[in-house]
Amino acid sequence: MVRSPKGLANAVTVLLALVIAVDVFAVYAGLNIRALLDNLLSTTRHELAQGDELYGLAGTLQLACTLATAVVFIVWFYRVRVNAERFARDVCTMNRAWAVGSWFVPIGNLWLPYRFAKEVWDASAQSTADGAWREVSRRPVTAWWMMWIAALLISRAGASLYRNAETPQALQQATSVVMLSDLLDIAAAALGILFVRKLSRMQLVNPGS
């Protein structure tokens, strides 16, 4: 029996929207740090401390939102994978356990979840009852995944630069890279919402869902 992914899709949508809001706050905090460093001679220690606290708060909120979103997203991911077997079992070559496991394979998590998502997408395109084979463009899947990977890689580079920054100029450079990753993450979250809602709607087309 196909179980509706609508409730989980709505929860993921809300959480991804929250991720976007927190990323916007993080960009603001990053711009504030850059402005303080640009005027270092006239900036007090108290102002620097406040800026650093604001930036730290943004990072903490981002981590909390990311973890919460990841948990609910993976539950949704598993739900749509189980449903996909009802539509086109032969398309689903990867075991349903990969809905969770693919995210935790070192290096492999750069493409395994995408491969898994493509299979679920293709199978879900067969959710109509007429029996005819149907193809739906994978562009929403690909766009979301490419943006997510870009944000992830740039974020890691920015974090490394930030940890190793020893001068105000190096700190500014690191902050700029981190802000770029935040902007990419905003785009990835927006594309993630489109992906989640489109895939969920495809599965709801089935009369027996």
XYZ file of C-alpha atoms in Angstrom:
209
model
C 0.000 0.000 0.000
C 1.264 3.450 -0.953
C 1.533 5.796 2.044
C 1.107 9.481 1.327
C 4.368 11.464 1.693
C 2.439 14.742 1.912
C 2.773 15.288 5.655
C 6.504 14.609 5.642
C 6.930 16.723 2.504
C 5.228 19.631 4.260
C 7.511 19.205 7.280
C 10.622 19.139 5.072
C 9.377 22.230 3.237
C 8.963 24.166 6.490
C 12.402 23.096 7.714
C 14.089 24.010 4.422
C 12.389 27.397 4.552
C 13.809 27.785 8.060
C 17.249 26.846 6.709
C 16.912 29.647 4.154
C 15.958 32.156 6.847
C 18.891 31.169 9.052
C 21.294 31.302 6.085
C 20.105 34.845 5.352
C 20.845 35.724 8.980
C 24.290 34.116 8.622
C 25.026 36.234 5.538
C 24.040 39.337 7.523
C 26.332 38.285 10.382
C 29.147 37.690 7.888
C 28.687 41.123 6.314
C 28.783 42.609 9.808
C 32.108 40.889 10.557
C 33.563 42.116 7.266
C 32.449 45.680 7.998
C 34.034 45.572 11.451
C 37.298 44.264 10.001
C 37.258 46.925 7.284
C 37.227 49.583 10.012
C 39.476 47.801 12.459
C 41.227 50.944 13.689
C 37.936 52.536 14.778
C 36.281 49.321 15.961
C 36.235 48.661 19.700
C 36.896 45.303 21.294
C 33.297 45.261 22.496
C 32.014 45.701 18.937
C 34.306 42.934 17.715
C 33.124 40.654 20.514
C 29.476 41.383 19.665
C 30.119 40.708 15.995
C 31.842 37.449 16.820
C 28.987 36.392 19.099
C 26.441 37.168 16.375
C 28.452 35.150 13.861
C 28.761 32.273 16.324
C 25.007 32.349 16.961
C 24.354 32.144 13.226
C 26.633 29.098 12.979
C 24.889 27.391 15.905
C 21.448 28.014 14.392
C 22.640 26.699 11.032
C 23.905 23.493 12.629
C 20.659 22.947 14.548
C 18.488 23.573 11.483
C 20.650 21.358 9.293
C 20.455 18.435 11.718
C 16.680 18.751 12.167
C 16.139 19.031 8.420
C 18.420 16.077 7.689
C 16.492 13.783 10.043
C 13.070 14.645 8.623
C 14.348 14.658 5.035
C 15.786 11.152 5.398
C 12.494 9.882 6.852
C 10.693 11.402 3.842
C 13.352 9.967 1.505
C 12.727 6.489 2.882
C 8.950 6.902 2.587
C 9.077 7.876 -1.093
C 11.516 5.025 -1.797
C 9.143 2.449 -0.301
C 6.311 3.952 -2.339
C 8.411 3.865 -5.507
C 8.561 0.075 -5.359
C 4.792 0.011 -5.853
C 5.070 1.953 -9.080
C 8.103 0.397 -10.800
C 10.039 -2.116 -8.698
C 12.439 -2.948 -11.539
C 13.615 0.684 -11.653
C 14.595 0.584 -7.977
C 17.907 -1.287 -8.202
C 19.285 0.062 -4.921
C 18.034 -1.447 -1.661
C 15.667 0.809 0.282
C 18.196 0.886 3.152
C 20.315 3.186 0.984
C 17.756 5.922 1.643
C 19.631 6.282 4.925
C 22.976 4.597 4.320
C 23.917 6.497 1.157
C 24.348 9.712 3.153
C 26.969 8.193 5.468
C 29.356 6.551 2.991
C 32.612 8.553 2.867
C 33.204 9.987 -0.617
C 30.302 7.890 -1.907
C 27.867 10.320 -0.310
C 28.847 12.807 -3.018
C 26.840 10.827 -5.590
C 25.057 7.806 -4.054
C 22.077 9.798 -2.678
C 21.720 11.431 -6.115
C 21.698 8.050 -7.845
C 19.135 6.827 -5.312
C 16.983 9.951 -5.814
C 17.022 9.482 -9.595
C 15.715 5.923 -9.254
C 12.922 7.036 -6.927
C 12.088 9.885 -9.304
C 11.939 7.609 -12.373
C 9.841 5.006 -10.562
C 7.468 7.650 -9.206
C 6.889 8.941 -12.725
C 5.033 5.630 -13.308
C 2.432 6.420 -10.659
C -0.449 6.615 -13.163
C -2.800 3.670 -13.563
C -2.852 3.554 -17.390
C 0.207 1.285 -17.565
C 2.002 3.461 -20.124
C 5.673 4.260 -19.515
C 6.174 7.882 -18.567
C 9.324 9.979 -18.286
C 9.554 13.168 -16.262
C 12.591 15.447 -16.621
C 15.180 14.885 -13.898
C 16.256 18.511 -13.948
C 14.759 19.287 -10.522
C 16.768 16.389 -9.027
C 19.998 17.326 -10.785
C 19.727 21.059 -10.059
C 19.081 20.427 -6.363
C 21.939 17.947 -6.032
C 24.532 20.025 -7.917
C 23.728 23.093 -5.842
C 23.826 21.075 -2.611
C 27.258 19.626 -3.442
C 28.598 23.049 -4.458
C 27.391 24.533 -1.158
C 28.902 21.647 0.794
C 32.332 21.862 -0.846
C 32.549 25.655 -0.602
C 31.432 25.462 3.033
C 34.244 23.047 3.852
C 36.769 25.289 2.115
C 35.467 28.341 3.981
C 35.573 26.557 7.339
C 39.171 25.512 6.702
C 40.186 29.053 5.774
C 38.409 30.429 8.847
C 40.184 28.006 11.204
C 43.584 28.891 9.752
C 43.069 32.665 9.458
C 45.770 34.546 11.350
C 45.315 38.091 10.009
C 42.299 40.388 9.559
C 42.691 40.092 5.778
C 42.698 36.287 5.934
C 39.654 36.393 8.200
C 37.837 38.623 5.715
C 38.676 36.242 2.886
C 37.452 33.261 4.891
C 34.237 35.085 5.814
C 33.608 35.872 2.137
C 33.979 32.197 1.191
C 31.648 31.149 4.012
C 29.078 33.729 2.879
C 29.307 32.318 -0.650
C 28.549 28.872 0.735
C 25.579 30.341 2.633
C 24.205 31.842 -0.585
C 24.655 28.531 -2.393
C 22.940 26.787 0.503
C 19.981 29.143 0.167
C 19.699 28.190 -3.502
C 20.093 24.488 -2.671
C 17.340 24.688 -0.030
C 14.990 26.430 -2.472
C 15.692 23.800 -5.134
C 15.284 21.121 -2.459
C 11.780 22.384 -1.742
C 10.910 22.141 -5.448
C 12.347 18.606 -5.633
C 10.520 17.371 -2.527
C 7.174 18.822 -3.510
C 7.355 17.684 -7.151
C 8.316 14.118 -6.235
C 5.643 13.964 -3.543
C 2.996 15.216 -5.978
C 3.992 12.564 -8.514
C 3.385 9.862 -5.935
C 0.024 11.341 -4.945
C -1.211 11.004 -8.539
C -1.753 7.296 -7.933
C -5.428 6.602 -7.264
C -4.549 4.111 -4.551
C -2.353 6.483 -2.582
